[in-house]
PDB file of N, CA and C in Angstrom:
ATOM      1  N   GLU O1137    -134.113-161.097  93.480  1.00 40.00           N
ATOM      2  CA  GLU O1137    -133.578-160.915  94.771  1.00 40.00           C
ATOM      3  C   GLU O1137    -134.497-159.892  95.528  1.00 40.00           C
ATOM      4  N   HIS O1138    -134.800-160.532  96.863  1.00 44.00           N
ATOM      5  CA  HIS O1138    -135.699-159.731  97.608  1.00 44.00           C
ATOM      6  C   HIS O1138    -134.907-158.863  98.796  1.00 44.00           C
ATOM      7  N   GLY O1139    -135.437-157.570  98.771  1.00 46.00           N
ATOM      8  CA  GLY O1139    -134.807-156.790  99.927  1.00 46.00           C
ATOM      9  C   GLY O1139    -135.008-157.390 101.233  1.00 46.00           C
ATOM     10  N   GLY O1140    -134.207-157.020 102.225  1.00 49.00           N
ATOM     11  CA  GLY O1140    -134.358-157.511 103.738  1.00 49.00           C
ATOM     12  C   GLY O1140    -135.650-157.106 104.266  1.00 49.00           C
ATOM     13  N   SER O1141    -136.270-155.846 104.003  1.00 49.00           N
ATOM     14  CA  SER O1141    -137.296-155.436 104.622  1.00 49.00           C
ATOM     15  C   SER O1141    -138.590-156.309 103.937  1.00 49.00           C
ATOM     16  N   GLU O1142    -138.458-156.589 102.727  1.00 49.00           N
ATOM     17  CA  GLU O1142    -139.690-157.433 102.196  1.00 49.00           C
ATOM     18  C   GLU O1142    -139.688-158.854 102.815  1.00 49.00           C
ATOM     19  N   ILE O1143    -138.548-159.441 102.953  1.00 48.00           N
ATOM     20  CA  ILE O1143    -138.439-160.778 103.620  1.00 48.00           C
ATOM     21  C   ILE O1143    -138.847-160.625 105.167  1.00 48.00           C
ATOM     22  N   ARG O1144    -138.498-159.555 105.847  1.00 52.00           N
ATOM     23  CA  ARG O1144    -138.983-159.398 107.181  1.00 52.00           C
ATOM     24  C   ARG O1144    -140.394-159.204 107.216  1.00 52.00           C
ATOM     25  N   PHE O1145    -141.117-158.604 106.088  1.00 54.00           N
ATOM     26  CA  PHE O1145    -142.476-158.386 106.015  1.00 54.00           C
ATOM     27  C   PHE O1145    -143.407-159.529 105.998  1.00 54.00           C
ATOM     28  N   ARG O1146    -142.758-160.527 105.403  1.00 60.00           N
ATOM     29  CA  ARG O1146    -143.353-161.794 105.281  1.00 60.00           C
ATOM     30  C   ARG O1146    -143.230-162.593 106.486  1.00 60.00           C
ATOM     31  N   GLN O1147    -142.196-162.492 107.393  1.00 69.00           N
ATOM     32  CA  GLN O1147    -141.834-163.360 108.350  1.00 69.00           C
ATOM     33  C   GLN O1147    -142.930-162.903 109.640  1.00 69.00           C
ATOM     34  N   ALA O1148    -143.215-164.028 110.271  1.00 71.00           N
ATOM     35  CA  ALA O1148    -144.159-163.780 111.563  1.00 71.00           C
ATOM     36  C   ALA O1148    -143.481-163.115 112.494  1.00 71.00           C
ATOM     37  N   ALA O1149    -144.226-162.173 113.276  1.00 74.00           N
ATOM     38  CA  ALA O1149    -143.612-161.522 114.293  1.00 74.00           C
ATOM     39  C   ALA O1149    -143.288-162.401 115.458  1.00 74.00           C
ATOM     40  N   ASP O1150    -142.242-162.158 116.193  1.00 84.00           N
ATOM     41  CA  ASP O1150    -142.004-163.155 117.444  1.00 84.00           C
ATOM     42  C   ASP O1150    -142.923-162.494 118.642  1.00 84.00           C
ATOM     43  N   TYR O1151    -142.702-163.230 119.724  1.00 86.00           N
ATOM     44  CA  TYR O1151    -143.479-162.845 120.889  1.00 86.00           C
ATOM     45  C   TYR O1151    -143.069-161.425 121.400  1.00 86.00           C
ATOM     46  N   LEU O1152    -141.806-161.115 121.394  1.00 89.00           N
ATOM     47  CA  LEU O1152    -141.336-159.804 121.810  1.00 89.00           C
ATOM     48  C   LEU O1152    -141.989-158.734 120.979  1.00 89.00           C
ATOM     49  N   GLU O1153    -141.883-159.023 119.487  1.00 88.00           N
ATOM     50  CA  GLU O1153    -142.262-157.961 118.606  1.00 88.00           C
ATOM     51  C   GLU O1153    -143.906-157.662 118.746  1.00 88.00           C
ATOM     52  N   LYS O1154    -144.737-158.931 118.979  1.00 88.00           N
ATOM     53  CA  LYS O1154    -146.044-158.686 119.360  1.00 88.00           C
ATOM     54  C   LYS O1154    -146.312-157.975 120.486  1.00 88.00           C
ATOM     55  N   LYS O1155    -145.675-158.325 121.542  1.00 90.00           N
ATOM     56  CA  LYS O1155    -145.776-157.563 122.811  1.00 90.00           C
ATOM     57  C   LYS O1155    -145.513-155.942 122.640  1.00 90.00           C
ATOM     58  N   ASN O1156    -144.476-155.618 121.984  1.00 92.00           N
ATOM     59  CA  ASN O1156    -143.964-154.256 121.508  1.00 92.00           C
ATOM     60  C   ASN O1156    -145.127-153.649 120.767  1.00 92.00           C
ATOM     61  N   LEU O1157    -145.671-154.411 119.698  1.00 93.00           N
ATOM     62  CA  LEU O1157    -146.638-153.704 118.944  1.00 93.00           C
ATOM     63  C   LEU O1157    -148.051-153.608 119.896  1.00 93.00           C
ATOM     64  N   SER O1158    -148.368-154.258 120.585  1.00 92.00           N
ATOM     65  CA  SER O1158    -149.399-154.259 121.510  1.00 92.00           C
ATOM     66  C   SER O1158    -149.219-152.955 122.304  1.00 92.00           C
ATOM     67  N   GLU O1159    -148.124-152.752 122.914  1.00 93.00           N
ATOM     68  CA  GLU O1159    -148.069-151.742 123.883  1.00 93.00           C
ATOM     69  C   GLU O1159    -148.000-150.379 122.977  1.00 93.00           C
ATOM     70  N   MET O1160    -147.369-150.484 121.814  1.00 94.00           N
ATOM     71  CA  MET O1160    -147.538-149.198 120.911  1.00 94.00           C
ATOM     72  C   MET O1160    -148.922-148.732 120.619  1.00 94.00           C
ATOM     73  N   ILE O1161    -149.686-149.877 120.235  1.00 94.00           N
ATOM     74  CA  ILE O1161    -151.096-149.579 119.840  1.00 94.00           C
ATOM     75  C   ILE O1161    -151.883-148.847 120.928  1.00 94.00           C
ATOM     76  N   ARG O1162    -151.512-149.074 122.254  1.00 93.00           N
ATOM     77  CA  ARG O1162    -152.031-148.604 123.348  1.00 93.00           C
ATOM     78  C   ARG O1162    -151.612-147.032 123.536  1.00 93.00           C
ATOM     79  N   GLN O1163    -150.610-146.577 122.749  1.00 94.00           N
ATOM     80  CA  GLN O1163    -150.115-145.238 122.886  1.00 94.00           C
ATOM     81  C   GLN O1163    -150.703-144.354 121.691  1.00 94.00           C
ATOM     82  N   LEU O1164    -151.364-144.943 120.851  1.00 94.00           N
ATOM     83  CA  LEU O1164    -151.922-144.164 119.853  1.00 94.00           C
ATOM     84  C   LEU O1164    -152.903-143.271 120.210  1.00 94.00           C
ATOM     85  N   PRO O1165    -153.052-142.155 119.438  1.00 91.00           N
ATOM     86  CA  PRO O1165    -154.195-141.226 119.807  1.00 91.00           C
ATOM     87  C   PRO O1165    -155.539-142.023 119.248  1.00 91.00           C
ATOM     88  N   PRO O1166    -156.661-141.614 119.998  1.00 88.00           N
ATOM     89  CA  PRO O1166    -158.024-142.295 119.759  1.00 88.00           C
ATOM     90  C   PRO O1166    -158.291-142.318 118.118  1.00 88.00           C
ATOM     91  N   ASP O1167    -157.952-141.150 117.460  1.00 88.00           N
ATOM     92  CA  ASP O1167    -158.466-141.083 116.051  1.00 88.00           C
ATOM     93  C   ASP O1167    -157.777-142.042 115.103  1.00 88.00           C
ATOM     94  N   SER O1168    -156.657-142.510 115.572  1.00 91.00           N
ATOM     95  CA  SER O1168    -155.803-143.501 114.882  1.00 91.00           C
ATOM     96  C   SER O1168    -156.330-144.967 114.976  1.00 91.00           C
ATOM     97  N   LEU O1169    -157.188-145.191 115.916  1.00 88.00           N
ATOM     98  CA  LEU O1169    -157.610-146.481 116.237  1.00 88.00           C
ATOM     99  C   LEU O1169    -158.532-146.963 115.174  1.00 88.00           C
ATOM    100  N   TRP O1170    -159.319-146.305 114.466  1.00 86.00           N
ATOM    101  CA  TRP O1170    -160.124-146.529 113.405  1.00 86.00           C
ATOM    102  C   TRP O1170    -159.320-147.073 112.368  1.00 86.00           C
ATOM    103  N   ASP O1171    -158.137-146.643 111.973  1.00 91.00           N
ATOM    104  CA  ASP O1171    -157.169-147.175 111.007  1.00 91.00           C
ATOM    105  C   ASP O1171    -156.605-148.291 111.431  1.00 91.00           C
ATOM    106  N   VAL O1172    -156.404-148.739 112.762  1.00 91.00           N
ATOM    107  CA  VAL O1172    -155.915-149.862 113.253  1.00 91.00           C
ATOM    108  C   VAL O1172    -157.071-151.017 112.906  1.00 91.00           C
ATOM    109  N   CYS O1173    -158.565-150.614 113.070  1.00 89.00           N
ATOM    110  CA  CYS O1173    -159.571-151.479 112.813  1.00 89.00           C
ATOM    111  C   CYS O1173    -159.633-151.745 111.230  1.00 89.00           C
ATOM    112  N   ARG O1174    -159.232-150.981 110.409  1.00 89.00           N
ATOM    113  CA  ARG O1174    -159.348-151.241 109.131  1.00 89.00           C
ATOM    114  C   ARG O1174    -158.357-152.027 108.594  1.00 89.00           C
ATOM    115  N   ILE O1175    -157.058-151.936 109.235  1.00 93.00           N
ATOM    116  CA  ILE O1175    -156.001-152.797 108.852  1.00 93.00           C
ATOM    117  C   ILE O1175    -156.245-154.213 109.443  1.00 93.00           C
ATOM    118  N   VAL O1176    -156.616-154.412 110.574  1.00 91.00           N
ATOM    119  CA  VAL O1176    -156.790-155.843 111.136  1.00 91.00           C
ATOM    120  C   VAL O1176    -158.142-156.391 110.788  1.00 91.00           C
ATOM    121  N   SER O1177    -159.050-155.641 110.557  1.00 87.00           N
ATOM    122  CA  SER O1177    -160.308-156.252 110.149  1.00 87.00           C
ATOM    123  C   SER O1177    -160.922-155.348 109.082  1.00 87.00           C
ATOM    124  N   PRO O1178    -160.648-155.527 107.718  1.00 82.00           N
ATOM    125  CA  PRO O1178    -161.015-154.657 106.759  1.00 82.00           C
ATOM    126  C   PRO O1178    -162.587-154.714 106.413  1.00 82.00           C
ATOM    127  N   ASN O1179    -163.303-155.698 106.847  1.00 79.00           N
ATOM    128  CA  ASN O1179    -164.690-155.680 106.806  1.00 79.00           C
ATOM    129  C   ASN O1179    -165.527-155.026 107.983  1.00 79.00           C
ATOM    130  N   TYR O1180    -164.683-154.634 108.799  1.00 70.00           N
ATOM    131  CA  TYR O1180    -165.270-154.121 110.131  1.00 70.00           C
ATOM    132  C   TYR O1180    -166.104-152.866 109.655  1.00 70.00           C
ATOM    133  N   GLN O1181    -167.387-152.971 110.209  1.00 67.00           N
ATOM    134  CA  GLN O1181    -168.332-151.822 109.815  1.00 67.00           C
ATOM    135  C   GLN O1181    -168.742-150.961 110.964  1.00 67.00           C
ATOM    136  N   GLY O1182    -167.918-151.034 112.119  1.00 65.00           N
ATOM    137  CA  GLY O1182    -168.182-150.234 113.085  1.00 65.00           C
ATOM    138  C   GLY O1182    -169.394-150.172 113.947  1.00 65.00           C
ATOM    139  N   GLN O1183    -169.986-151.533 114.132  1.00 64.00           N
ATOM    140  CA  GLN O1183    -171.268-151.702 114.653  1.00 64.00           C
ATOM    141  C   GLN O1183    -171.098-151.512 116.097  1.00 64.00           C
ATOM    142  N   SER O1184    -170.100-151.743 116.768  1.00 67.00           N
ATOM    143  CA  SER O1184    -169.716-151.536 118.233  1.00 67.00           C
ATOM    144  C   SER O1184    -168.851-150.452 118.454  1.00 67.00           C
ATOM    145  N   GLU O1185    -168.762-150.033 119.833  1.00 67.00           N
ATOM    146  CA  GLU O1185    -167.760-149.155 120.251  1.00 67.00           C
ATOM    147  C   GLU O1185    -166.390-149.660 120.353  1.00 67.00           C
ATOM    148  N   SER O1186    -166.329-150.923 120.483  1.00 70.00           N
ATOM    149  CA  SER O1186    -164.881-151.424 120.550  1.00 70.00           C
ATOM    150  C   SER O1186    -164.560-152.704 119.468  1.00 70.00           C
ATOM    151  N   LEU O1187    -163.358-152.818 119.427  1.00 70.00           N
ATOM    152  CA  LEU O1187    -162.836-153.910 118.588  1.00 70.00           C
ATOM    153  C   LEU O1187    -161.794-154.473 119.258  1.00 70.00           C
ATOM    154  N   GLU O1188    -161.969-155.832 119.469  1.00 78.00           N
ATOM    155  CA  GLU O1188    -160.980-156.737 119.967  1.00 78.00           C
ATOM    156  C   GLU O1188    -160.440-157.480 119.086  1.00 78.00           C
ATOM    157  N   PHE O1189    -159.011-157.774 119.117  1.00 82.00           N
ATOM    158  CA  PHE O1189    -158.604-158.805 118.139  1.00 82.00           C
ATOM    159  C   PHE O1189    -157.262-159.482 118.813  1.00 82.00           C
ATOM    160  N   ASP O1190    -156.844-160.633 118.446  1.00 86.00           N
ATOM    161  CA  ASP O1190    -155.955-161.294 118.944  1.00 86.00           C
ATOM    162  C   ASP O1190    -154.704-161.222 118.054  1.00 86.00           C
ATOM    163  N   ILE O1191    -153.710-160.550 118.620  1.00 87.00           N
ATOM    164  CA  ILE O1191    -152.556-160.102 117.697  1.00 87.00           C
ATOM    165  C   ILE O1191    -151.875-161.475 117.259  1.00 87.00           C
ATOM    166  N   ASP O1192    -152.074-162.349 118.062  1.00 87.00           N
ATOM    167  CA  ASP O1192    -151.526-163.799 117.519  1.00 87.00           C
ATOM    168  C   ASP O1192    -152.081-164.319 116.522  1.00 87.00           C
ATOM    169  N   THR O1193    -153.367-164.175 116.085  1.00 89.00           N
ATOM    170  CA  THR O1193    -154.065-164.602 114.818  1.00 89.00           C
ATOM    171  C   THR O1193    -153.989-163.872 113.702  1.00 89.00           C
ATOM    172  N   LEU O1194    -153.095-162.746 113.721  1.00 90.00           N
ATOM    173  CA  LEU O1194    -153.088-161.956 112.435  1.00 90.00           C
ATOM    174  C   LEU O1194    -151.926-162.584 111.647  1.00 90.00           C
ATOM    175  N   SER O1195    -152.100-162.501 110.262  1.00 90.00           N
ATOM    176  CA  SER O1195    -151.344-163.077 109.242  1.00 90.00           C
ATOM    177  C   SER O1195    -149.894-162.344 109.442  1.00 90.00           C
ATOM    178  N   PRO O1196    -148.780-162.709 109.144  1.00 89.00           N
ATOM    179  CA  PRO O1196    -147.567-162.030 108.996  1.00 89.00           C
ATOM    180  C   PRO O1196    -147.538-160.738 108.468  1.00 89.00           C
ATOM    181  N   GLN O1197    -148.313-160.586 107.134  1.00 90.00           N
ATOM    182  CA  GLN O1197    -148.294-159.525 106.454  1.00 90.00           C
ATOM    183  C   GLN O1197    -149.291-158.464 107.023  1.00 90.00           C
ATOM    184  N   THR O1198    -150.191-158.984 107.723  1.00 92.00           N
ATOM    185  CA  THR O1198    -151.139-157.967 108.405  1.00 92.00           C
ATOM    186  C   THR O1198    -150.567-157.383 109.612  1.00 92.00           C
ATOM    187  N   ALA O1199    -149.902-158.346 110.540  1.00 91.00           N
ATOM    188  CA  ALA O1199    -149.014-157.809 111.468  1.00 91.00           C
ATOM    189  C   ALA O1199    -147.862-156.899 111.062  1.00 91.00           C
ATOM    190  N   ARG O1200    -147.337-157.123 110.154  1.00 90.00           N
ATOM    191  CA  ARG O1200    -146.270-156.070 109.683  1.00 90.00           C
ATOM    192  C   ARG O1200    -146.857-154.737 109.069  1.00 90.00           C
ATOM    193  N   GLU O1201    -147.934-154.832 108.560  1.00 93.00           N
ATOM    194  CA  GLU O1201    -148.563-153.723 108.023  1.00 93.00           C
ATOM    195  C   GLU O1201    -149.130-152.842 109.266  1.00 93.00           C
ATOM    196  N   LEU O1202    -149.494-153.516 110.225  1.00 94.00           N
ATOM    197  CA  LEU O1202    -150.059-152.774 111.365  1.00 94.00           C
ATOM    198  C   LEU O1202    -148.827-152.177 112.230  1.00 94.00           C
ATOM    199  N   GLU O1203    -147.641-153.020 112.255  1.00 93.00           N
ATOM    200  CA  GLU O1203    -146.591-152.464 112.932  1.00 93.00           C
ATOM    201  C   GLU O1203    -146.110-151.246 112.092  1.00 93.00           C
ATOM    202  N   ALA O1204    -146.068-151.173 110.744  1.00 94.00           N
ATOM    203  CA  ALA O1204    -145.511-150.009 109.927  1.00 94.00           C
ATOM    204  C   ALA O1204    -146.346-148.774 110.378  1.00 94.00           C
ATOM    205  N   PHE O1205    -147.662-148.973 110.259  1.00 96.00           N
ATOM    206  CA  PHE O1205    -148.698-147.951 110.477  1.00 96.00           C
ATOM    207  C   PHE O1205    -148.489-147.296 111.923  1.00 96.00           C
ATOM    208  N   VAL O1206    -148.440-148.257 112.876  1.00 95.00           N
ATOM    209  CA  VAL O1206    -148.470-147.736 114.308  1.00 95.00           C
ATOM    210  C   VAL O1206    -147.049-147.016 114.553  1.00 95.00           C
ATOM    211  N   LYS O1207    -145.970-147.617 113.985  1.00 94.00           N
ATOM    212  CA  LYS O1207    -144.815-146.807 114.136  1.00 94.00           C
ATOM    213  C   LYS O1207    -144.730-145.432 113.464  1.00 94.00           C
ATOM    214  N   SER O1208    -145.178-145.330 112.312  1.00 94.00           N
ATOM    215  CA  SER O1208    -145.451-143.922 111.404  1.00 94.00           C
ATOM    216  C   SER O1208    -146.333-143.049 112.358  1.00 94.00           C
ATOM    217  N   LYS O1209    -147.362-143.370 113.028  1.00 93.00           N
ATOM    218  CA  LYS O1209    -148.158-142.664 113.775  1.00 93.00           C
ATOM    219  C   LYS O1209    -147.585-142.286 114.913  1.00 93.00           C
ATOM    220  N   LEU O1210    -146.828-143.068 115.727  1.00 90.00           N
ATOM    221  CA  LEU O1210    -146.130-142.747 116.815  1.00 90.00           C
ATOM    222  C   LEU O1210    -145.055-141.750 116.666  1.00 90.00           C
ATOM    223  N   VAL O1211    -144.252-141.720 115.541  1.00 84.00           N
ATOM    224  CA  VAL O1211    -143.449-140.741 115.064  1.00 84.00           C
ATOM    225  C   VAL O1211    -143.990-139.377 115.125  1.00 84.00           C
ATOM    226  N   HIS O1212    -145.246-139.354 114.419  1.00 75.00           N
ATOM    227  CA  HIS O1212    -145.885-138.077 114.418  1.00 75.00           C
ATOM    228  C   HIS O1212    -146.308-137.515 115.892  1.00 75.00           C
ATOM    229  N   VAL O1213    -146.824-138.485 116.679  1.00 68.00           N
ATOM    230  CA  VAL O1213    -147.318-137.997 117.946  1.00 68.00           C
ATOM    231  C   VAL O1213    -146.113-137.527 118.680  1.00 68.00           C
ATOM    232  N   ASN O1214    -144.964-138.295 118.722  1.00 69.00           N
ATOM    233  CA  ASN O1214    -143.895-137.770 119.611  1.00 69.00           C
ATOM    234  C   ASN O1214    -143.134-136.579 119.039  1.00 69.00           C
ATOM    235  N   LYS O1215    -143.357-136.018 117.844  1.00 68.00           N
ATOM    236  CA  LYS O1215    -142.759-134.853 117.282  1.00 68.00           C
ATOM    237  C   LYS O1215    -143.692-133.818 117.790  1.00 68.00           C
ATOM    238  N   LYS O1216    -144.865-133.861 118.215  1.00 59.00           N
ATOM    239  CA  LYS O1216    -145.695-132.770 118.495  1.00 59.00           C
ATOM    240  C   LYS O1216    -145.445-132.192 119.944  1.00 59.00           C
TER     241      LYS O1216
END
């Protein structure tokens, strides 16, 4: 039997969740953005100053991993 969070982790994010995730990413401190790069593009070598990605093209697992990371970082930022 799978826990509810594991099932949710495999489900694709809906439009509102993606919109919220995009807004949360914009609130991250600059030093956390490299971690975002590593999650969405593990092979990214940092050749350019910016990384653009389409949140709609992320796999459900990657989107959920990114969501968990961003939420954990924002908790730390908001506590400071």
